[in-house]
Coordinates of C-alpha atoms and ligand atoms in Angstrom, one line a residue:
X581 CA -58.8 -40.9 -30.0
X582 CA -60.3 -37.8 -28.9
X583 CA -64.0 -38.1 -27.6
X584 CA -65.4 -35.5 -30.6
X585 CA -64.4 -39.0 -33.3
X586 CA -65.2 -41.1 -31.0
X587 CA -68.7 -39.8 -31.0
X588 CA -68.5 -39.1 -35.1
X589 CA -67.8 -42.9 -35.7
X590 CA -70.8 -43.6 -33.4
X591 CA -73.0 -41.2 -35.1
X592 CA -72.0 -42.7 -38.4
X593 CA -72.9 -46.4 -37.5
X594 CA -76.0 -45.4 -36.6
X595 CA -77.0 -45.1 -39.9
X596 CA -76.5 -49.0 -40.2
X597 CA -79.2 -49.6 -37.5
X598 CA -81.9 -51.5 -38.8
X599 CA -84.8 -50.6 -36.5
X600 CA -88.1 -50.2 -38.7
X601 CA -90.2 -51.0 -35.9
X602 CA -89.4 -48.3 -33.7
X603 CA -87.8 -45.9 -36.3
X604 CA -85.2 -45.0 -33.7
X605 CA -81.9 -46.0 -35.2
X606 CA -78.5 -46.1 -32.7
X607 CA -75.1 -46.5 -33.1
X608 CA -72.4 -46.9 -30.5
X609 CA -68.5 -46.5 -30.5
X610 CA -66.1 -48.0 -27.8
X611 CA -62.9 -47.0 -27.3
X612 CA -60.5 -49.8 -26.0
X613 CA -57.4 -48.8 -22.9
X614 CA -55.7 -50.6 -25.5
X615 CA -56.9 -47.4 -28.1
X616 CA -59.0 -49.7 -30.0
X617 CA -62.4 -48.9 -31.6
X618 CA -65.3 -51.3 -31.8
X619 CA -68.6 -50.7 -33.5
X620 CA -72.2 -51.4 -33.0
X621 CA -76.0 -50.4 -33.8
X622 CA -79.1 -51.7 -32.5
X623 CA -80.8 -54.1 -34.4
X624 CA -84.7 -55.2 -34.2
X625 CA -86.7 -57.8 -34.7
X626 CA -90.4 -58.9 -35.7
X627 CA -90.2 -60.9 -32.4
X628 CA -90.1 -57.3 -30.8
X629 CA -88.2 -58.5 -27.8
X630 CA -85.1 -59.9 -30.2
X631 CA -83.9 -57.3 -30.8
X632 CA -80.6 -56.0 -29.8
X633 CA -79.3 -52.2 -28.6
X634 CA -76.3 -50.7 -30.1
X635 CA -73.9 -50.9 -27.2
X636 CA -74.9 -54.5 -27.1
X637 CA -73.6 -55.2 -30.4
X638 CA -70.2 -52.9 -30.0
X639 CA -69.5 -54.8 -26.4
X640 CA -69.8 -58.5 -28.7
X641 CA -67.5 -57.1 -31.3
X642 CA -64.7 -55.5 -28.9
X643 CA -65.3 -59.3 -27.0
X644 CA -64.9 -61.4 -29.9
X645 CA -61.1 -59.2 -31.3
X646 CA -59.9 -60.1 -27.7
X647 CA -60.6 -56.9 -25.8
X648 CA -62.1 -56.3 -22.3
X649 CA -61.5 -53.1 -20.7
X650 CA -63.6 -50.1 -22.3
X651 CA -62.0 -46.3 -21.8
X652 CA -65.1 -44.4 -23.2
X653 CA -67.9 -45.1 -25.1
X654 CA -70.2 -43.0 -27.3
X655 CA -73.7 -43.7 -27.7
X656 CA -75.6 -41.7 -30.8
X657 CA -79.2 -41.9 -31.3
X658 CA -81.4 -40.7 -34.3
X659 CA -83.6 -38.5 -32.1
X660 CA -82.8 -34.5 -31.1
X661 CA -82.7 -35.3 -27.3
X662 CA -79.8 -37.4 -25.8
X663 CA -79.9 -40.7 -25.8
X664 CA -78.3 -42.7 -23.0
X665 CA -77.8 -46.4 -22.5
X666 CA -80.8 -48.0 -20.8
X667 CA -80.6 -49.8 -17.5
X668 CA -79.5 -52.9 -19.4
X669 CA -76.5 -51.7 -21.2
X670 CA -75.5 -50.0 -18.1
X671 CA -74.9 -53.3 -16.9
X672 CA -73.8 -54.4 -20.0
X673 CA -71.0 -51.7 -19.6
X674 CA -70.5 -52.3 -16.2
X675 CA -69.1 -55.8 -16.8
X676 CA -65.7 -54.3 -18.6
X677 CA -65.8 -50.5 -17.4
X678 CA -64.7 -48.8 -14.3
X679 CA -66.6 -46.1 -11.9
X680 CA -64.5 -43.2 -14.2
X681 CA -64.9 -44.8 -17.9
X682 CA -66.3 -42.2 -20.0
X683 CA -70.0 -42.1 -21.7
X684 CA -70.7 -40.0 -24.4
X685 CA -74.3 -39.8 -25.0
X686 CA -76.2 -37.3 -28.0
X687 CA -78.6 -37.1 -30.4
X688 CA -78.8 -35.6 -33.7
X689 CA -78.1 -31.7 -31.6
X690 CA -74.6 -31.5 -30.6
X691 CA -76.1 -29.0 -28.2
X692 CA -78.1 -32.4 -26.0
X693 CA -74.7 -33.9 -26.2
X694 CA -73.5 -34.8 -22.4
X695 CA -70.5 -36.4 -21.3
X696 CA -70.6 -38.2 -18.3
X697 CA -69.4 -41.6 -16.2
X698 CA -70.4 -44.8 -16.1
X699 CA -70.4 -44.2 -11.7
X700 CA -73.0 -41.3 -12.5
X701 CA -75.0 -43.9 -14.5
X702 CA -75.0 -46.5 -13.0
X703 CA -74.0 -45.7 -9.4
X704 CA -73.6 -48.6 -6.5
X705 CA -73.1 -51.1 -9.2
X706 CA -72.9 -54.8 -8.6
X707 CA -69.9 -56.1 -11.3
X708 CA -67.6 -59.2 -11.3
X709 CA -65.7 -58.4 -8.3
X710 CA -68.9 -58.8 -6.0
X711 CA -68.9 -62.7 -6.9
X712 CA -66.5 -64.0 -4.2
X713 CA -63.9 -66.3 -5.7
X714 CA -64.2 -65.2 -9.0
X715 CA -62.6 -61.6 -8.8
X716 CA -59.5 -63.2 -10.7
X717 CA -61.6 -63.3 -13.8
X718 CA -59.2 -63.4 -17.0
X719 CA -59.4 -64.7 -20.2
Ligands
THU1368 N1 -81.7 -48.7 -28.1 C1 -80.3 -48.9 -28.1 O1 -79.8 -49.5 -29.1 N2 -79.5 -48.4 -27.1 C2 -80.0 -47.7 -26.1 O2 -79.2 -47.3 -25.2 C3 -81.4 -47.2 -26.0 C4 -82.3 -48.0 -27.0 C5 -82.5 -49.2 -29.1 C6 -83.3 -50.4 -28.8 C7 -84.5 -50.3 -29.8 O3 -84.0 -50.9 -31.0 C8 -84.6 -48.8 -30.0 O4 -83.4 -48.2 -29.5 C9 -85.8 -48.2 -29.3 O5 -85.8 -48.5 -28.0

């Protein structure tokens, strides 16, 4: 899927976000190696820190169909300015991304739209394969 749809289907979850508190709805696409797509938007709660981010939700849904290996993700906020994961999702990503897996990050201007890599992110990053007996992890 090329990275402009991947992007559009991210853009158009957002408007499922349920975020009245902050008023700042998200929406995030993955696209599996496996050329699946999985969706996701943030959703808040009165118990502020309940809530959940977008790529959160999108990460859960690609999990639960039997996926684990991310090729790109787009992140759409409802804001002008770009928004980019936050420090958490980062992580988040980390867990089933490489150094070179694509991030797609805008806002409502395709102009603040940057495309970037998870390594650029998120650089030095600790991941499964810095836990000693475990970097056989399947299933
Ligand atoms: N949010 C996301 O869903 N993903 C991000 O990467 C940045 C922030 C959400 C969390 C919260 O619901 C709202 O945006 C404002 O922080």
């Amino acid at each position: 899927m090329p990275i402009e749809s991947l992007f559009a289907a991210a853009r158009a979850v957002r408007d499922r976000a349920y975020a009245p508190y902050s008023g700042f709805q998200v929406g995030a696409a993955i696209l599996t190696r496996n050329g699946h797509t999985y969706l996701g938007c943030n959703v808040e709660n009165a118990a502020y820190p309940s809530g959940t981010c977008a790529e959160q939700a999108a990460i859960s849904a690609m999990v639960a169909a039997g996926e684990k290996e991310i090729a790109a993700i787009a992140i759409a906020g409802s804001a002008p300015e770009t928004c980019f994961p936050c420090g958490a999702c980062r992580q988040r990503i980390r867990e089933f991304a490489d150094g070179d897996t694509k991030v797609i990050a805008g806002g409502t201007l395709g102009a603040e739209r940057v495309e970037t890599t998870l390594d650029a992110l998120l650089p030095h990053a600790f991941g499964p394969e810095q836990l000693p007996g475990l970097s056989g992890l399947e299933g």
